[in-house]
Amino acid sequence: MNSKDLVSMGLKNLWRRKLRTFLTVLGVVIGTSSIIVMLSLGFGMKEAFKQQISEMGSLNIITVSQGYRGYSQPNMNKSKKQEELNEKSLIAFSKINGVKAVTPIIETSGKLVDGRYSCYLSIRGVDPKNMEDFDYKLADGRLLKSSDDLAVVYGGEVKNMFYDENSSGYNYKEPKIDLVKDKLIFTFDMEYGSKKRGPQISQDNSKKPNYKTYKFKTVGILAEGDYEKGYYAYMPIEQVKKLIQEKNKAEGNKISPEERKRQRGYQTVLVKVDDINKVQEVQTQIKDMGYNAYSLSDYLESMKKTSNTIQAILGGIGAVSLLVAAIGITNTMVMSIYERTKEIGIMKVIGASLGDIKRLFLFESGMIGLFGGILGVGISELLSFVINKLAPSLGGDIVGPMGMTKISIVPIWLVLAAMAFSTFVGLISGYYPAKRAMNLSALEAIRTE
């Protein structure tokens, strides 16, 4: 029996028992669509987790701080040498495979005043050459240059941080702050502009620090939505070092040699990794050097484990439906053998081989699985579309910088895998009936009425 005759006979047999075939295919449709929809909810959950984490900052950036050799050991020796962040550290980090860029960070904080409005603001000193590599996205202006003097780039959320500290709270008006055009004053005096100033003489009878005021030049505003960078101001790192020195001088701080050595280093170093899949590997290498290192991918990995567990449970629920469908296919093919016993006997008498009979039954069961898979994919796509449409009205949508995250996501590979798997289930389910048909005696089969 050639392949063309086998296909023609198999399709005719399925069509001859339309109702039974339809009900069996329907079982496969329910099982396939259940698995796809359940898994698609898991994929949507993973994407939602990823988008929520990305709102907090870049997943490719590792934050490094000073640490101790052997810090991860339970019984850490406190006398062990502290690993400082300095130029040697930057060189060592940049040599790690997968690292795209490295930048140091120095931070100080003060008060930013705009007329009667003010806010407490942290200023981060960064290397202007590396700002583009670390995803500083502009909404207005430009990024910093190494030659800038008292130039600043404000985060996108800074304008929303201002308030009137002298206001009693009645008749409150939302301050309208223009970080570019307004005359902003920065100072380390936290009481500047406040009507509730503290005493002018300290306990040691020395005068209060005579802090300077600074008028920064606003050269750029970062885009809103990046909450990791949005609440800071950014200046060239050398400028921030000068501000810290002037602050210490105003306060009369006597800096010890150890403190001066520490200040020559950096408080934090940011490491940009070119591939998100290498972040954990690079992070581990940095920790092995004796530094503390963390990244947002730590949270993402934890969320992925949770979503994988939930997805496995959801997929298992759908798999039960497909298992029931597989039993239905087996039952249909076994019943077909009883009804077609005489037909099988005649096929053997006229020369059909055992392999032909086996292939015929496997073809029929495989087609049931394939048809069910195709229809199941179509129904699951429809259900996914409906779920995503209804999600906003039910409060289930998650909106991030890239727009709304879908609740149900059906990747193309899942569509192809579902059709292949349902066909495979059909073939496996038809194996026992096909084997049974092969073992029928031709003479006994012909005598069967």
CSV table of C-alpha atoms in Angstrom, one decimal:
chain,number,residue,atom,x,y,z
A,1,MET,CA,0.0,0.0,0.0
A,2,ASN,CA,1.5,3.3,-1.1
A,3,SER,CA,1.4,6.4,1.0
A,4,LYS,CA,-1.3,8.1,-1.2
A,5,ASP,CA,-3.7,5.2,-0.7
A,6,LEU,CA,-2.9,5.1,3.0
A,7,VAL,CA,-3.7,8.8,3.4
A,8,SER,CA,-6.9,8.5,1.4
A,9,MET,CA,-8.2,5.5,3.3
A,10,GLY,CA,-7.3,7.0,6.7
A,11,LEU,CA,-9.2,10.2,6.0
A,12,LYS,CA,-12.2,8.3,4.6
A,13,ASN,CA,-12.3,6.2,7.8
A,14,LEU,CA,-12.2,9.3,10.0
A,15,TRP,CA,-14.9,11.0,7.9
A,16,ARG,CA,-17.1,7.9,8.0
A,17,ARG,CA,-17.4,8.2,11.8
A,18,LYS,CA,-17.7,12.0,11.9
A,19,LEU,CA,-19.4,12.4,15.3
A,20,ARG,CA,-17.0,10.0,17.1
A,21,THR,CA,-14.0,11.7,15.4
A,22,PHE,CA,-15.3,15.2,16.3
A,23,LEU,CA,-15.8,14.3,19.9
A,24,THR,CA,-12.3,12.7,20.1
A,25,VAL,CA,-10.7,15.8,18.4
A,26,LEU,CA,-12.7,18.0,20.8
A,27,GLY,CA,-10.9,16.3,23.7
A,28,VAL,CA,-7.6,17.1,22.2
A,29,VAL,CA,-8.7,20.7,21.5
A,30,ILE,CA,-9.6,21.2,25.2
A,31,GLY,CA,-6.3,19.6,26.4
A,32,THR,CA,-4.1,21.6,24.0
A,33,SER,CA,-5.8,24.9,24.5
A,34,SER,CA,-5.7,24.4,28.3
A,35,ILE,CA,-1.9,23.8,28.3
A,36,ILE,CA,-1.2,26.8,26.0
A,37,VAL,CA,-3.4,29.2,27.9
A,38,MET,CA,-2.0,28.1,31.3
A,39,LEU,CA,1.6,28.4,30.1
A,40,SER,CA,0.8,31.8,28.4
A,41,LEU,CA,-0.3,33.1,31.8
A,42,GLY,CA,3.1,32.1,33.2
A,43,PHE,CA,4.9,33.8,30.4
A,44,GLY,CA,2.9,36.9,30.9
A,45,MET,CA,3.7,36.8,34.6
A,46,LYS,CA,7.5,36.5,33.8
A,47,GLU,CA,7.3,39.5,31.5
A,48,ALA,CA,5.4,41.5,34.1
A,49,PHE,CA,8.0,40.8,36.7
A,50,LYS,CA,10.8,41.8,34.3
A,51,GLN,CA,9.1,45.0,33.4
A,52,GLN,CA,8.4,45.9,37.0
A,53,ILE,CA,12.1,45.3,37.8
A,54,SER,CA,13.3,47.3,34.8
A,55,GLU,CA,11.3,50.3,36.0
A,56,MET,CA,13.7,50.3,39.0
A,57,GLY,CA,16.7,50.5,36.8
A,58,SER,CA,18.8,48.6,34.2
A,59,LEU,CA,19.0,44.8,34.6
A,60,ASN,CA,22.5,44.9,33.1
A,61,ILE,CA,24.1,47.1,35.8
A,62,ILE,CA,25.9,45.8,38.9
A,63,THR,CA,26.4,48.0,41.9
A,64,VAL,CA,29.7,47.4,43.7
A,65,SER,CA,30.6,48.7,47.1
A,66,GLN,CA,33.6,48.1,49.5
A,67,GLY,CA,33.8,44.7,51.1
A,68,TYR,CA,36.1,42.4,53.0
A,69,ARG,CA,37.9,39.3,51.9
A,70,GLY,CA,36.0,36.3,53.2
A,71,TYR,CA,32.8,38.4,53.8
A,72,SER,CA,30.6,35.6,52.6
A,73,GLN,CA,32.0,33.2,55.2
A,74,PRO,CA,29.9,32.7,58.4
A,75,ASN,CA,32.8,33.3,60.8
A,76,MET,CA,34.4,36.4,59.1
A,77,ASN,CA,37.6,37.7,60.7
A,78,LYS,CA,37.0,41.4,61.3
A,79,SER,CA,40.7,42.2,61.0
A,80,LYS,CA,40.8,41.1,57.4
A,81,LYS,CA,41.8,43.7,54.8
A,82,GLN,CA,39.1,45.9,53.5
A,83,GLU,CA,38.9,45.9,49.7
A,84,GLU,CA,38.7,49.6,48.7
A,85,LEU,CA,37.3,50.9,45.5
A,86,ASN,CA,40.0,52.8,43.6
A,87,GLU,CA,41.5,53.1,40.1
A,88,LYS,CA,43.0,49.6,40.4
A,89,SER,CA,39.5,48.3,41.1
A,90,LEU,CA,38.1,50.0,38.0
A,91,ILE,CA,40.9,48.4,35.9
A,92,ALA,CA,40.2,44.9,37.4
A,93,PHE,CA,36.5,45.2,36.8
A,94,SER,CA,36.9,46.3,33.2
A,95,LYS,CA,39.1,43.2,32.4
A,96,ILE,CA,36.3,40.8,33.4
A,97,ASN,CA,34.8,39.0,30.3
A,98,GLY,CA,31.4,40.5,29.5
A,99,VAL,CA,31.9,43.9,31.1
A,100,LYS,CA,31.1,46.7,28.7
A,101,ALA,CA,31.8,49.8,30.9
A,102,VAL,CA,32.8,50.8,34.4
A,103,THR,CA,32.1,54.1,36.2
A,104,PRO,CA,32.8,55.3,39.7
A,105,ILE,CA,30.3,57.1,41.9
A,106,ILE,CA,30.8,59.7,44.7
A,107,GLU,CA,27.7,61.0,46.4
A,108,THR,CA,26.9,63.9,48.7
A,109,SER,CA,23.6,65.6,49.7
A,110,GLY,CA,22.3,69.1,50.4
A,111,LYS,CA,19.4,71.4,49.9
A,112,LEU,CA,18.1,72.7,46.5
A,113,VAL,CA,16.1,76.0,46.8
A,114,ASP,CA,13.8,77.6,44.3
A,115,GLY,CA,12.3,80.7,45.9
A,116,ARG,CA,10.1,79.5,48.7
A,117,TYR,CA,10.2,75.9,47.5
A,118,SER,CA,13.0,73.6,48.4
A,119,CYS,CA,13.9,69.9,48.4
A,120,TYR,CA,16.6,67.7,49.9
A,121,LEU,CA,18.7,66.4,47.1
A,122,SER,CA,21.6,63.9,46.7
A,123,ILE,CA,24.2,64.7,44.1
A,124,ARG,CA,26.1,61.9,42.4
A,125,GLY,CA,29.5,62.5,40.9
A,126,VAL,CA,29.9,60.4,37.7
A,127,ASP,CA,32.4,60.1,34.9
A,128,PRO,CA,30.8,62.1,32.0
A,129,LYS,CA,32.5,59.9,29.4
A,130,ASN,CA,30.5,56.8,30.5
A,131,MET,CA,27.0,58.3,30.9
A,132,GLU,CA,25.8,57.1,27.5
A,133,ASP,CA,26.9,53.5,28.3
A,134,PHE,CA,24.9,53.6,31.5
A,135,ASP,CA,21.5,54.5,29.9
A,136,TYR,CA,21.1,58.0,31.0
A,137,LYS,CA,18.2,58.9,28.8
A,138,LEU,CA,17.5,62.6,28.2
A,139,ALA,CA,14.2,64.3,28.1
A,140,ASP,CA,15.8,67.7,27.5
A,141,GLY,CA,19.3,69.2,27.0
A,142,ARG,CA,22.5,67.2,26.9
A,143,LEU,CA,24.6,64.9,29.1
A,144,LEU,CA,27.6,66.1,31.1
A,145,LYS,CA,31.1,66.9,29.7
A,146,SER,CA,34.3,66.6,31.5
A,147,SER,CA,35.0,70.3,31.0
A,148,ASP,CA,31.7,71.4,32.6
A,149,ASP,CA,32.0,73.6,35.7
A,150,LEU,CA,29.2,73.4,38.2
A,151,ALA,CA,27.0,71.9,35.5
A,152,VAL,CA,24.3,69.5,36.5
A,153,VAL,CA,21.9,67.0,34.9
A,154,TYR,CA,18.7,66.5,37.0
A,155,GLY,CA,16.8,63.3,37.3
A,156,GLY,CA,13.3,63.2,35.8
A,157,GLU,CA,11.6,63.1,39.2
A,158,VAL,CA,13.5,66.0,40.9
A,159,LYS,CA,11.0,68.6,39.9
A,160,ASN,CA,8.3,66.7,41.8
A,161,MET,CA,10.4,66.7,45.1
A,162,PHE,CA,10.0,70.4,45.9
A,163,TYR,CA,7.7,71.6,48.7
A,164,ASP,CA,7.2,74.7,50.8
A,165,GLU,CA,8.6,73.8,54.2
A,166,ASN,CA,7.3,77.1,55.7
A,167,SER,CA,3.8,76.3,54.7
A,168,SER,CA,1.3,75.2,57.4
A,169,GLY,CA,-0.4,72.8,55.0
A,170,TYR,CA,-3.5,74.9,54.3
A,171,ASN,CA,-4.1,76.3,50.9
A,172,TYR,CA,-1.4,74.1,49.5
A,173,LYS,CA,-0.5,74.6,45.9
A,174,GLU,CA,1.5,72.3,43.7
A,175,PRO,CA,4.8,74.0,43.0
A,176,LYS,CA,5.6,74.6,39.3
A,177,ILE,CA,9.4,74.2,39.1
A,178,ASP,CA,11.4,74.8,35.9
A,179,LEU,CA,14.8,73.2,36.5
A,180,VAL,CA,16.2,74.9,33.4
A,181,LYS,CA,15.0,78.5,33.7
A,182,ASP,CA,14.5,79.0,37.5
A,183,LYS,CA,17.4,80.4,39.6
A,184,LEU,CA,18.2,77.4,41.7
A,185,ILE,CA,20.5,77.6,44.8
A,186,PHE,CA,22.2,74.6,46.3
A,187,THR,CA,23.7,74.6,49.8
A,188,PHE,CA,24.8,72.2,52.4
A,189,ASP,CA,22.9,74.3,55.0
A,190,MET,CA,19.8,72.3,55.6
A,191,GLU,CA,18.2,75.3,57.4
A,192,TYR,CA,18.7,77.6,54.4
A,193,GLY,CA,15.5,79.5,53.7
A,194,SER,CA,13.7,78.0,56.7
A,195,LYS,CA,11.9,80.3,59.2
A,196,LYS,CA,12.6,77.7,61.9
A,197,ARG,CA,16.4,78.0,62.1
A,198,GLY,CA,18.3,76.4,64.9
A,199,PRO,CA,20.6,78.1,67.4
A,200,GLN,CA,23.6,80.0,66.0
A,201,ILE,CA,26.1,78.7,68.6
A,202,SER,CA,26.9,75.0,69.0
A,203,GLN,CA,27.8,73.2,72.3
A,204,ASP,CA,31.5,73.9,71.9
A,205,ASN,CA,30.8,77.6,71.5
A,206,SER,CA,32.0,77.6,67.9
A,207,LYS,CA,30.0,79.3,65.2
A,208,LYS,CA,27.7,77.3,62.9
A,209,PRO,CA,29.4,76.3,59.7
A,210,ASN,CA,29.4,79.0,57.1
A,211,TYR,CA,28.3,77.0,54.1
A,212,LYS,CA,28.6,78.4,50.6
A,213,THR,CA,25.7,78.7,48.2
A,214,TYR,CA,26.1,77.4,44.6
A,215,LYS,CA,24.3,78.3,41.4
A,216,PHE,CA,24.4,75.3,39.2
A,217,LYS,CA,24.1,75.4,35.4
A,218,THR,CA,21.4,73.0,34.3
A,219,VAL,CA,22.5,71.3,31.1
A,220,GLY,CA,20.0,68.4,30.9
A,221,ILE,CA,17.0,66.7,32.4
A,222,LEU,CA,16.6,62.9,32.4
A,223,ALA,CA,13.5,61.2,31.1
A,224,GLU,CA,10.8,60.4,33.7
A,225,GLY,CA,10.0,56.8,34.6
A,226,ASP,CA,13.5,55.6,35.6
A,227,TYR,CA,13.1,55.5,39.4
A,228,GLU,CA,16.7,54.4,40.0
A,229,LYS,CA,18.1,57.6,38.4
A,230,GLY,CA,15.1,59.9,38.7
A,231,TYR,CA,15.6,61.3,42.2
A,232,TYR,CA,19.3,62.4,41.9
A,233,ALA,CA,21.3,65.2,40.3
A,234,TYR,CA,24.4,64.4,38.4
A,235,MET,CA,27.7,66.3,38.1
A,236,PRO,CA,31.3,65.5,36.9
A,237,ILE,CA,32.9,63.5,39.7
A,238,GLU,CA,35.8,66.0,40.1
A,239,GLN,CA,33.3,68.8,40.8
A,240,VAL,CA,31.6,66.7,43.5
A,241,LYS,CA,34.9,66.0,45.1
A,242,LYS,CA,35.5,69.8,45.3
A,243,LEU,CA,32.0,70.3,46.9
A,244,ILE,CA,32.8,67.7,49.5
A,245,GLN,CA,36.1,69.3,50.3
A,246,GLU,CA,34.5,72.8,50.7
A,247,LYS,CA,31.8,71.2,52.9
A,248,ASN,CA,34.4,69.6,55.2
A,249,LYS,CA,36.3,72.9,55.3
A,250,ALA,CA,33.2,74.9,56.3
A,251,GLU,CA,32.4,72.4,59.1
A,252,GLY,CA,36.0,72.5,60.2
A,253,ASN,CA,36.5,68.8,60.0
A,254,LYS,CA,40.0,67.6,60.6
A,255,ILE,CA,40.5,64.7,58.2
A,256,SER,CA,42.7,61.9,59.4
A,257,PRO,CA,45.2,60.3,57.0
A,258,GLU,CA,43.0,57.2,56.9
A,259,GLU,CA,40.0,59.2,56.0
A,260,ARG,CA,41.9,61.2,53.4
A,261,LYS,CA,43.0,57.9,51.9
A,262,ARG,CA,39.4,56.6,51.9
A,263,GLN,CA,38.2,59.8,50.2
A,264,ARG,CA,40.6,59.3,47.4
A,265,GLY,CA,38.7,56.1,46.5
A,266,TYR,CA,35.0,55.7,45.5
A,267,GLN,CA,31.9,55.1,47.5
A,268,THR,CA,30.3,53.0,44.7
A,269,VAL,CA,31.2,51.6,41.3
A,270,LEU,CA,28.7,50.7,38.6
A,271,VAL,CA,29.6,47.9,36.2
A,272,LYS,CA,27.7,47.6,32.9
A,273,VAL,CA,27.5,44.0,31.5
A,274,ASP,CA,26.9,43.7,27.7
A,275,ASP,CA,24.6,40.6,28.1
A,276,ILE,CA,21.9,40.2,30.7
A,277,ASN,CA,22.6,36.5,30.8
A,278,LYS,CA,26.2,37.2,32.0
A,279,VAL,CA,25.2,39.5,34.9
A,280,GLN,CA,25.2,36.7,37.5
A,281,GLU,CA,28.5,35.3,36.3
A,282,VAL,CA,30.2,38.8,36.4
A,283,GLN,CA,28.7,39.5,39.8
A,284,THR,CA,30.1,36.3,41.2
A,285,GLN,CA,33.6,37.2,40.0
A,286,ILE,CA,33.4,40.6,41.6
A,287,LYS,CA,32.3,39.1,44.9
A,288,ASP,CA,35.2,36.6,44.7
A,289,MET,CA,37.5,39.7,44.5
A,290,GLY,CA,36.3,40.7,48.0
A,291,TYR,CA,33.7,43.3,47.1
A,292,ASN,CA,30.0,43.6,47.8
A,293,ALA,CA,27.9,43.4,44.6
A,294,TYR,CA,24.3,43.3,43.8
A,295,SER,CA,22.0,43.9,40.8
A,296,LEU,CA,18.4,44.0,40.0
A,297,SER,CA,18.8,40.7,38.3
A,298,ASP,CA,19.0,39.2,41.8
A,299,TYR,CA,15.3,40.1,42.3
A,300,LEU,CA,14.5,39.0,38.8
A,301,GLU,CA,16.0,35.5,39.4
A,302,SER,CA,14.0,35.2,42.6
A,303,MET,CA,10.8,36.2,40.8
A,304,LYS,CA,11.6,33.8,37.9
A,305,LYS,CA,11.8,30.9,40.3
A,306,THR,CA,8.4,31.8,41.7
A,307,SER,CA,6.8,32.2,38.2
A,308,ASN,CA,8.4,28.9,37.1
A,309,THR,CA,6.7,27.1,40.0
A,310,ILE,CA,3.4,28.6,39.3
A,311,GLN,CA,3.8,27.9,35.5
A,312,ALA,CA,4.6,24.3,36.3
A,313,ILE,CA,1.4,24.0,38.3
A,314,LEU,CA,-0.7,25.7,35.6
A,315,GLY,CA,0.9,23.5,32.9
A,316,GLY,CA,0.2,20.4,35.0
A,317,ILE,CA,-3.5,21.3,35.2
A,318,GLY,CA,-3.6,21.6,31.4
A,319,ALA,CA,-1.7,18.4,31.0
A,320,VAL,CA,-4.4,16.5,32.8
A,321,SER,CA,-6.9,17.6,30.2
A,322,LEU,CA,-4.6,16.3,27.4
A,323,LEU,CA,-4.1,13.0,29.3
A,324,VAL,CA,-7.9,12.5,29.3
A,325,ALA,CA,-7.9,13.4,25.5
A,326,ALA,CA,-5.2,10.7,24.9
A,327,ILE,CA,-7.3,8.1,26.7
A,328,GLY,CA,-10.2,9.2,24.4
A,329,ILE,CA,-8.1,8.7,21.3
A,330,THR,CA,-7.1,5.2,22.5
A,331,ASN,CA,-10.7,4.3,23.2
A,332,THR,CA,-11.8,5.6,19.7
A,333,MET,CA,-9.2,3.5,17.9
A,334,VAL,CA,-9.9,0.4,19.9
A,335,MET,CA,-13.6,0.7,19.1
A,336,SER,CA,-12.7,1.2,15.5
A,337,ILE,CA,-10.9,-2.1,15.5
A,338,TYR,CA,-14.0,-3.9,16.8
A,339,GLU,CA,-16.1,-2.3,14.1
A,340,ARG,CA,-13.5,-2.9,11.3
A,341,THR,CA,-12.4,-6.4,12.2
A,342,LYS,CA,-13.7,-7.9,8.9
A,343,GLU,CA,-12.2,-5.0,6.9
A,344,ILE,CA,-8.8,-5.7,8.6
A,345,GLY,CA,-9.0,-9.4,7.7
A,346,ILE,CA,-9.8,-8.7,4.1
A,347,MET,CA,-6.9,-6.2,3.9
A,348,LYS,CA,-4.6,-9.0,5.2
A,349,VAL,CA,-6.0,-11.6,2.7
A,350,ILE,CA,-5.5,-9.3,-0.3
A,351,GLY,CA,-1.9,-8.7,0.5
A,352,ALA,CA,-1.7,-5.7,2.9
A,353,SER,CA,1.3,-6.1,5.2
A,354,LEU,CA,1.3,-5.8,8.9
A,355,GLY,CA,3.3,-2.6,8.6
A,356,ASP,CA,0.6,-1.1,6.3
A,357,ILE,CA,-2.1,-1.9,8.9
A,358,LYS,CA,0.0,-0.4,11.6
A,359,ARG,CA,0.7,2.7,9.6
A,360,LEU,CA,-3.0,3.2,8.8
A,361,PHE,CA,-4.1,3.2,12.4
A,362,LEU,CA,-1.2,5.4,13.5
A,363,PHE,CA,-2.0,7.8,10.7
A,364,GLU,CA,-5.6,8.0,11.8
A,365,SER,CA,-4.7,8.6,15.5
A,366,GLY,CA,-2.0,11.1,14.5
A,367,MET,CA,-4.4,13.0,12.4
A,368,ILE,CA,-6.8,13.2,15.3
A,369,GLY,CA,-4.0,14.6,17.4
A,370,LEU,CA,-2.9,17.1,14.7
A,371,PHE,CA,-6.4,18.4,14.0
A,372,GLY,CA,-7.0,18.8,17.7
A,373,GLY,CA,-3.7,20.6,18.1
A,374,ILE,CA,-4.4,23.1,15.2
A,375,LEU,CA,-7.9,23.8,16.5
A,376,GLY,CA,-6.5,24.0,20.1
A,377,VAL,CA,-4.0,26.6,19.0
A,378,GLY,CA,-6.6,28.7,17.3
A,379,ILE,CA,-8.9,28.6,20.4
A,380,SER,CA,-6.0,29.4,22.8
A,381,GLU,CA,-5.0,32.4,20.7
A,382,LEU,CA,-8.6,33.6,20.8
A,383,LEU,CA,-8.8,33.1,24.6
A,384,SER,CA,-5.5,34.9,25.0
A,385,PHE,CA,-6.8,37.8,23.0
A,386,VAL,CA,-9.9,38.0,25.2
A,387,ILE,CA,-8.0,37.8,28.4
A,388,ASN,CA,-5.7,40.7,27.4
A,389,LYS,CA,-8.7,42.7,26.3
A,390,LEU,CA,-10.6,42.2,29.6
A,391,ALA,CA,-7.5,42.6,31.8
A,392,PRO,CA,-7.6,46.5,31.9
A,393,SER,CA,-11.2,46.6,32.9
A,394,LEU,CA,-10.5,44.1,35.7
A,395,GLY,CA,-7.4,46.1,36.9
A,396,GLY,CA,-5.0,43.3,35.8
A,397,ASP,CA,-2.9,45.3,33.4
A,398,ILE,CA,0.6,46.4,34.3
A,399,VAL,CA,1.9,49.6,32.7
A,400,GLY,CA,5.5,50.3,32.5
A,401,PRO,CA,7.9,52.5,30.4
A,402,MET,CA,7.3,50.3,27.3
A,403,GLY,CA,3.6,50.3,27.6
A,404,MET,CA,1.1,47.7,29.0
A,405,THR,CA,2.4,44.2,29.7
A,406,LYS,CA,0.1,41.5,28.4
A,407,ILE,CA,-1.4,39.1,30.9
A,408,SER,CA,-1.3,36.2,28.4
A,409,ILE,CA,1.7,35.8,26.0
A,410,VAL,CA,1.7,33.0,23.5
A,411,PRO,CA,5.2,32.8,21.8
A,412,ILE,CA,5.4,31.2,18.3
A,413,TRP,CA,7.6,28.4,19.5
A,414,LEU,CA,4.8,27.4,22.0
A,415,VAL,CA,2.3,27.2,19.1
A,416,LEU,CA,4.6,24.9,17.1
A,417,ALA,CA,5.4,22.8,20.1
A,418,ALA,CA,1.8,22.4,21.0
A,419,MET,CA,0.9,21.1,17.5
A,420,ALA,CA,3.8,18.7,17.5
A,421,PHE,CA,3.1,17.5,21.0
A,422,SER,CA,-0.6,16.9,20.3
A,423,THR,CA,0.3,14.9,17.2
A,424,PHE,CA,2.8,12.9,19.2
A,425,VAL,CA,0.2,12.2,21.8
A,426,GLY,CA,-2.1,11.0,19.1
A,427,LEU,CA,0.5,8.6,17.7
A,428,ILE,CA,1.3,7.2,21.2
A,429,SER,CA,-2.4,6.8,21.9
A,430,GLY,CA,-2.8,4.9,18.6
A,431,TYR,CA,0.1,2.6,19.1
A,432,TYR,CA,-1.7,0.0,21.2
A,433,PRO,CA,-4.8,-0.2,18.9
A,434,ALA,CA,-2.4,-0.5,15.9
A,435,LYS,CA,-0.5,-3.3,17.5
A,436,ARG,CA,-3.8,-5.1,18.3
A,437,ALA,CA,-5.0,-4.7,14.7
A,438,MET,CA,-1.7,-6.3,13.5
A,439,ASN,CA,-2.2,-9.3,15.7
A,440,LEU,CA,-5.7,-10.2,14.5
A,441,SER,CA,-6.0,-13.5,12.7
A,442,ALA,CA,-7.0,-12.9,9.0
A,443,LEU,CA,-9.3,-16.0,8.9
A,444,GLU,CA,-11.0,-15.2,12.2
A,445,ALA,CA,-11.4,-11.5,11.2
A,446,ILE,CA,-13.1,-12.5,7.8
A,447,ARG,CA,-15.5,-14.8,9.7
A,448,THR,CA,-16.6,-12.0,12.0
A,449,GLU,CA,-19.9,-10.6,11.2
